[in-house]
């Protein structure tokens, strides 16, 4: 079936490029991986179209048995429903564009890049496994797979210590989330006796009131499971607390940032929430937690984005912030809206990252916006693309972000509960900041006087077609994805589109209530976004001295934001340093002194005893005979005493 | 009276005298042909042993049972391989006289009598025949001071041990009223007849046997004699007499003295533990490989004694299996040691093995197999030897012995593996001389046995089981 082809072909491409890359050369490796990705895209889009317009039935594609141990059975199986098909279509499409873009971006590498393309394809495979998983274990397989590829790709330039450190940081922080995720899976199996989605979802009504006792308190088992799985999602989707790895992940090549750390992998957490929505619907506490965390992240990341100077870090924080929006939507039960924003975000965030990559490429790997400026005449196409991406991100009509982001805020307002209103307020404020930092980025990079040195300026050039082509495709997506998909995803006929792939409880009418909110609430995000753009214009074009003045006036706040709310410093002091101290203790005392020391001293004792043992061996017959007689006497004595 | 049961021994004795006569009458150097004749006589004896019936002869002085047959095969095999090992060495060292194989033949005859003994008299007769032959063999290279010294030391200490043994036999006879094994067993089944004098006699008997198997504290002769005696003699001395003495040890302790197991068990445990520890520790500091093998054999005898200390059929089976495994590992190692010859000169330090892995990969591989096997690493035969005695010890509740056995084999692994390291990783030295075919044959045969024992251990296990069952009804 073409659906299975879409998932498995990238694996083939990756294997060829990775195992034979040295033999067949870079060009061939690129050709193979990209060809495989194109095949996967065609199959993925076809599967999506068949399902949505062709009336194809949903179902599963069973590939093989994986685990069969006692009552524990897991298959390798692909789930074919709307949620998975949407993700497959989006992932294959974006991944293919980024593969193509990478030809240009990695063109100046001195070393062979077959490894890079192999990793990209393997990442695509893992992501596809994740989104098509039919059970939690297979989902976890994909989850770990994308985590591993993320690690390998962040650390792709392994000669750079900072890249290695960022890769390790990403991996370790993700492990924390993964631990909770794994415990959650174990609890699901414990409660439902299966990890297969269909079995779990069917059995949810029977376990509504099951409790789980911990430290003498009883918790509802479903709430505990949802919170555990959500903590896993927080790690992968860089939500506040476990977000620290994402900005550092920008050490990887820009296509990686675009594919993994913006468009696909980081949205896995949001996807997971939609996937387990049939359980989530019965866990109101967990939903509240999701909303609060999402809203806090949206605002928190946006504040940091306003003062960062590294072009990629600004976009990284904006990703963090946008993921927060998606969690707000999931938290108020509007899973369809969160997936809608996920898809539109994939377009415009990939576009922004790739445009930033194009700028960096043009500026000879300069990433600091303070050394840019006035570039718009030299690279007009990239400039236009950046505008399209920023408009979409800021949510300006008729770009994609306008539809999806506003839908989230409308859903939050319509829900009306205190946490949802918190989400709405945070979201609206974040919308203002989003527009501000987006135009700050645009204006600092492309307008004003150039602050780069002339050596760099002489080499500024528009990127090749292989890079600008994907940009244009994505820009078109950023423009039209909103109004073209809105009707499908969250329109009145959403039941026909989603076909039970998203679990919505009978009492959940959030999509209908969204339409009934007052006009001021619906317009607020757009108005604030325009105000944000205006503020950015005033600060960076009209009165260029203003930013420095504000920074000096409010120095503590500025430093607080610039240092990312001191999260890294906090973790360093609270977790990293004590951990290193403990490790050093275990190494020097536990390992060197005890574990090494004990065998070493035993060996010394054996050596000394050996020396003593042969001392009697003098060669004298008299000694020998005497020792024999002593032996007899000893034995007789022992014999008579112990008989 | 069923004298025909002793046919193998009688035939072997006649053959021995015949070969002696032939050697004396034949002018010139008859070493090689007499060796061949000896091998023939030993093979003939093996055939006769295989064809013989079970039973008692000579008023119960001589008995043939599965245990004696089992050990006779092992002794004959060791003797044949021993003669083969001596062929080339004796010729090169100029000691290729015809008396050599004849003495080995008589020693073997003594051992066969030992394992068939059913009476303290025949026991002593066998031991003395065996010992006197080997005293001479140890001093066979009479122009070599070390060899003469080894022979003399062995003789003096052996005489002392024989005296102890004889004194013990006297005491046992005095307090039990019989020399016959069955009669002593019968007498001791009544606890009131177990007097302190008898027990002292038992200790003396144990001392005598402990000397023969070279167990601590009666081991002192071993390193000096092993080092000084000509290498083929050492190979022979370390195997066949050990088997005979150990089997006799087992038979006497479990048979006549079986009812006083509780009295002597602790002693055997002490001797076993002391042998294992000394064997493991003292070997560490050795640089001469023959001396190292002496300590190694002391350690191995300690493991075999674990089987005896168990005092049951499982322990006995373990001990017998261990003996089989041990004999082939030991002979194989000596085949390699005999091949250590540079420019016609025998060398025997461990350092001389350096570079063997490159110069002679096949020989180095064989040596590595023996070393790994002695260290008790699966799936080589040495592992199974240890496995069965430790298993028996654990089943009998003798945890201490099993734990000490495991710990000492860890220590022992150090010096066995050091030899492997020297062969493969140390800076290469000059290659050895071309090795003679006889040594290659022995090394290959024993190496294959050691390596592939695990594929079909059943025949050996079954035979050992049958032999052990004899003593436990």
XYZ file of C-alpha atoms in Angstrom, chain A residues 201-554:
354
model
C -9.483 4.072 23.550
C -12.242 1.477 23.567
C -11.548 0.683 27.203
C -11.384 4.274 28.487
C -15.040 4.388 29.684
C -14.463 1.328 31.893
C -11.552 2.926 33.695
C -12.943 6.398 34.315
C -12.925 6.024 38.067
C -9.868 3.848 38.527
C -7.488 5.303 41.034
C -3.804 5.142 41.550
C -2.467 5.365 45.092
C 0.783 7.174 45.686
C 2.130 8.241 49.073
C -1.228 7.615 50.662
C -3.149 9.804 48.247
C -5.436 8.528 45.547
C -5.243 9.992 42.076
C -7.400 9.229 39.108
C -5.370 6.872 36.966
C -6.327 8.617 33.714
C -5.142 11.973 35.054
C -1.824 10.468 36.107
C -1.313 8.850 32.716
C -2.144 12.062 30.852
C 0.180 14.158 33.001
C 3.016 11.664 32.536
C 2.557 11.606 28.792
C 2.285 15.405 28.762
C 5.615 15.731 30.570
C 7.084 13.598 27.811
C 5.514 15.962 25.293
C 6.930 18.952 27.178
C 10.433 17.621 26.704
C 10.042 17.036 23.006
C 8.041 20.218 22.371
C 10.301 22.444 24.484
C 7.695 23.734 26.915
C 8.705 25.943 29.802
C 11.021 24.090 32.157
C 12.187 21.614 29.569
C 12.659 24.223 26.825
C 16.330 24.911 27.495
C 17.632 22.626 24.795
C 15.780 24.190 21.850
C 17.642 27.528 21.549
C 20.969 25.719 21.877
C 19.893 23.275 19.197
C 20.438 26.114 16.718
C 24.075 24.980 16.681
C 23.042 22.499 14.024
C 22.942 23.367 10.322
C 19.996 25.647 9.503
C 18.057 23.059 7.440
C 18.107 20.890 10.546
C 16.731 23.733 12.625
C 14.006 24.210 10.055
C 13.045 20.565 9.709
C 13.503 19.211 13.193
C 13.439 22.126 15.571
C 10.638 24.064 13.948
C 8.437 22.207 11.508
C 8.244 18.587 12.600
C 9.926 16.990 15.585
C 9.083 19.619 18.175
C 5.434 19.333 17.190
C 5.471 15.652 18.142
C 4.285 16.592 21.609
C 1.280 18.419 20.171
C 0.570 15.464 17.938
C 0.744 13.153 20.952
C -1.872 15.241 22.748
C -4.189 14.965 19.745
C -3.471 11.259 19.462
C -4.378 10.501 23.057
C -7.282 12.959 23.016
C -9.827 10.183 23.740
C -8.096 9.757 27.108
C -7.383 13.447 27.625
C -11.066 14.293 27.276
C -11.619 12.471 30.565
C -8.764 14.144 32.386
C -9.841 17.746 33.106
C -7.005 18.408 35.531
C -4.433 17.352 32.975
C -6.087 19.596 30.398
C -5.851 22.522 32.783
C -2.175 21.826 33.349
C -1.610 21.688 29.600
C -3.318 25.051 29.085
C -1.353 26.770 31.840
C 1.990 25.376 30.708
C 1.247 26.193 27.067
C 0.114 29.745 27.844
C 3.090 30.414 30.094
C 5.476 29.123 27.467
C 3.862 31.238 24.747
C 4.349 34.442 26.698
C 7.654 33.567 28.332
C 9.376 32.583 25.091
C 8.018 35.655 23.320
C 9.528 37.968 25.945
C 12.946 36.418 25.451
C 12.591 36.567 21.679
C 12.328 40.368 21.893
C 15.910 40.875 23.050
C 17.930 38.113 21.415
C 20.447 39.168 18.797
C 21.151 35.864 17.082
C 18.810 35.619 14.105
C 18.240 31.875 14.574
C 17.679 32.154 18.310
C 14.926 34.703 17.794
C 13.136 32.259 15.536
C 13.878 29.410 17.955
C 12.152 31.259 20.789
C 9.296 32.067 18.482
C 8.965 28.322 17.834
C 8.829 27.709 21.562
C 6.161 30.361 21.837
C 4.074 29.018 18.949
C 4.217 25.502 20.426
C 2.792 27.038 23.551
C -0.177 28.246 21.489
C -0.759 24.741 20.206
C -0.830 23.404 23.752
C -3.331 26.091 24.741
C -5.607 24.786 22.017
C -5.122 21.181 23.115
C -5.712 22.184 26.704
C -9.128 23.680 25.975
C -10.134 20.580 24.030
C -9.731 22.097 20.564
C -7.344 19.437 19.266
C -8.366 20.116 15.680
C -7.282 23.728 16.100
C -3.945 22.713 17.565
C -3.260 20.437 14.604
C -4.390 23.211 12.256
C -1.868 25.583 13.787
C 0.720 22.809 13.736
C 0.338 22.457 9.978
C 0.300 26.181 9.135
C 3.183 26.741 11.547
C 5.172 24.053 9.777
C 4.942 26.087 6.572
C 5.781 29.511 7.857
C 8.325 28.433 10.442
C 10.206 26.314 7.933
C 10.010 29.325 5.622
C 11.401 31.671 8.260
C 14.224 29.330 9.173
C 15.187 28.657 5.604
C 15.082 32.372 4.847
C 17.273 33.006 7.849
C 19.525 30.279 6.518
C 19.610 32.101 3.201
C 20.620 35.317 4.996
C 23.304 33.480 6.952
C 24.495 31.861 3.750
C 24.662 35.275 2.085
C 26.483 36.817 5.041
C 29.209 34.164 5.112
C 27.839 32.390 8.204
C 27.196 35.557 10.226
C 24.247 35.045 12.593
C 24.359 38.180 14.765
C 21.735 40.709 13.650
C 23.784 43.548 15.115
C 26.232 42.998 12.272
C 23.613 42.965 9.550
C 21.322 45.673 8.226
C 20.462 47.156 4.850
C 20.455 43.846 3.095
C 17.099 44.162 1.386
C 18.503 45.527 -1.873
C 21.154 42.847 -2.123
C 18.981 39.825 -1.476
C 15.491 40.935 -2.411
C 14.027 37.482 -2.891
C 15.057 36.314 0.555
C 13.759 39.626 1.910
C 10.357 39.020 0.331
C 10.236 35.507 1.673
C 11.092 36.741 5.141
C 8.211 39.192 4.903
C 5.814 36.436 3.957
C 6.978 34.290 6.848
C 6.804 37.160 9.321
C 3.329 38.171 8.227
C 2.183 34.600 8.675
C 3.858 34.323 12.057
C 2.419 37.578 13.307
C -1.031 36.470 12.183
C -1.802 39.217 9.634
C -4.713 38.655 7.266
C -4.773 36.678 4.945
C -1.667 34.752 5.871
C -1.873 31.287 7.447
C -1.089 32.368 10.976
C -4.078 34.691 11.027
C -6.500 31.798 10.728
C -4.838 29.288 12.969
C -3.566 31.539 15.740
C -6.792 33.476 15.990
C -8.699 30.203 16.119
C -6.629 29.171 19.132
C -7.291 32.419 20.952
C -10.975 32.280 20.065
C -11.163 28.732 21.415
C -9.459 29.813 24.639
C -11.843 32.760 25.035
C -14.865 30.640 24.160
C -13.963 28.060 26.776
C -14.301 30.734 29.416
C -12.826 28.839 32.371
C -10.216 30.740 34.436
C -7.287 28.759 33.024
C -8.569 29.252 29.496
C -8.853 33.013 30.075
C -5.286 32.940 31.400
C -4.383 31.237 28.147
C -6.247 33.894 26.168
C -4.541 36.785 27.941
C -1.073 35.243 27.617
C -1.789 34.416 23.995
C -2.886 37.933 23.090
C 0.098 39.513 24.804
C 2.366 37.014 23.100
C 0.775 37.930 19.763
C 1.802 41.529 20.345
C 5.347 40.507 21.241
C 5.489 38.098 18.318
C 4.754 40.850 15.857
C 7.253 43.101 17.613
C 10.181 40.690 17.538
C 9.361 39.560 14.004
C 9.635 43.094 12.683
C 12.595 43.777 14.917
C 14.264 40.891 13.137
C 13.176 42.104 9.708
C 14.211 45.706 10.309
C 17.515 44.923 11.988
C 18.475 42.503 9.266
C 17.304 44.176 6.122
C 16.874 47.896 6.835
C 18.935 50.728 8.145
C 22.604 51.223 7.527
C 24.725 48.135 7.077
C 26.767 47.254 10.142
C 28.709 44.434 8.508
C 32.337 44.868 7.477
C 32.909 45.371 3.790
C 34.650 42.033 3.206
C 31.423 40.282 4.123
C 29.341 42.799 2.217
C 31.282 42.232 -0.985
C 30.347 38.580 -0.919
C 26.660 39.043 -0.179
C 24.723 37.293 -2.894
C 21.298 35.867 -3.451
C 21.102 32.132 -2.776
C 20.958 29.647 -5.673
C 17.683 28.420 -7.074
C 17.950 25.136 -5.239
C 17.581 27.133 -2.047
C 15.159 29.829 -3.152
C 12.871 27.306 -4.867
C 11.799 25.633 -1.622
C 11.433 29.111 -0.092
C 8.919 30.112 -2.741
C 6.950 26.888 -2.341
C 6.825 27.375 1.416
C 5.869 31.036 1.020
C 2.919 30.012 -1.114
C 2.022 27.527 1.633
C 2.329 30.241 4.281
C -0.010 32.399 2.262
C -2.721 29.924 1.343
C -2.564 27.166 3.963
C -4.704 29.185 6.339
C -7.810 29.889 4.327
C -7.628 26.765 2.210
C -7.369 24.323 5.100
C -9.527 26.188 7.593
C -12.759 24.778 6.250
C -11.459 21.244 6.402
C -9.793 21.290 9.778
C -12.095 23.403 11.892
C -15.031 24.166 9.629
C -18.548 23.063 10.281
C -17.903 19.681 8.660
C -14.953 18.801 10.830
C -16.633 15.518 11.810
C -16.482 14.322 8.236
C -12.860 15.318 7.962
C -11.447 13.937 11.214
C -13.623 10.800 11.328
C -13.043 9.989 14.997
C -9.271 10.193 14.685
C -9.478 12.946 17.270
C -11.409 12.033 20.370
C -13.960 14.642 21.285
C -16.242 13.944 24.199
C -20.006 14.359 23.635
C -20.101 17.528 25.735
C -17.235 19.234 23.917
C -18.665 21.903 21.588
C -15.682 24.195 21.642
C -15.507 24.502 17.853
C -19.106 25.652 17.650
C -18.739 28.109 20.530
C -15.683 29.649 18.907
C -17.964 31.239 16.355
C -19.977 33.044 19.004
C -17.370 35.108 20.795
C -17.636 38.929 20.851
C -16.008 40.887 18.060
C -13.491 42.701 20.271
C -12.048 39.409 21.447
C -11.768 38.138 17.899
C -10.102 41.338 16.689
C -7.775 41.886 19.646
C -4.917 39.659 18.411
C -4.810 41.289 14.977
C -4.929 44.801 16.409
C -2.197 44.046 18.914
C -0.098 42.447 16.199
C -0.342 45.655 14.130
C 0.598 47.664 17.196
C 3.595 45.411 17.668
C 4.704 46.054 14.114
C 4.281 49.793 14.634
C 6.331 49.707 17.834
C 9.097 47.829 16.085
C 9.074 50.450 13.314
C 9.309 53.286 15.802
C 12.123 51.687 17.748
C 14.297 50.439 14.935
C 13.614 52.860 12.051
C 12.064 56.093 13.283
C 14.059 56.549 16.487
C 17.044 54.166 16.278
C 18.465 55.357 19.608
C 15.402 54.243 21.506
C 16.304 50.535 22.055
C 19.613 51.360 23.703
C 17.928 53.940 25.881
C 15.243 51.551 27.025
C 17.793 48.856 27.658
C 19.776 51.263 29.850
C 16.703 52.566 31.687
C 15.335 49.125 32.450
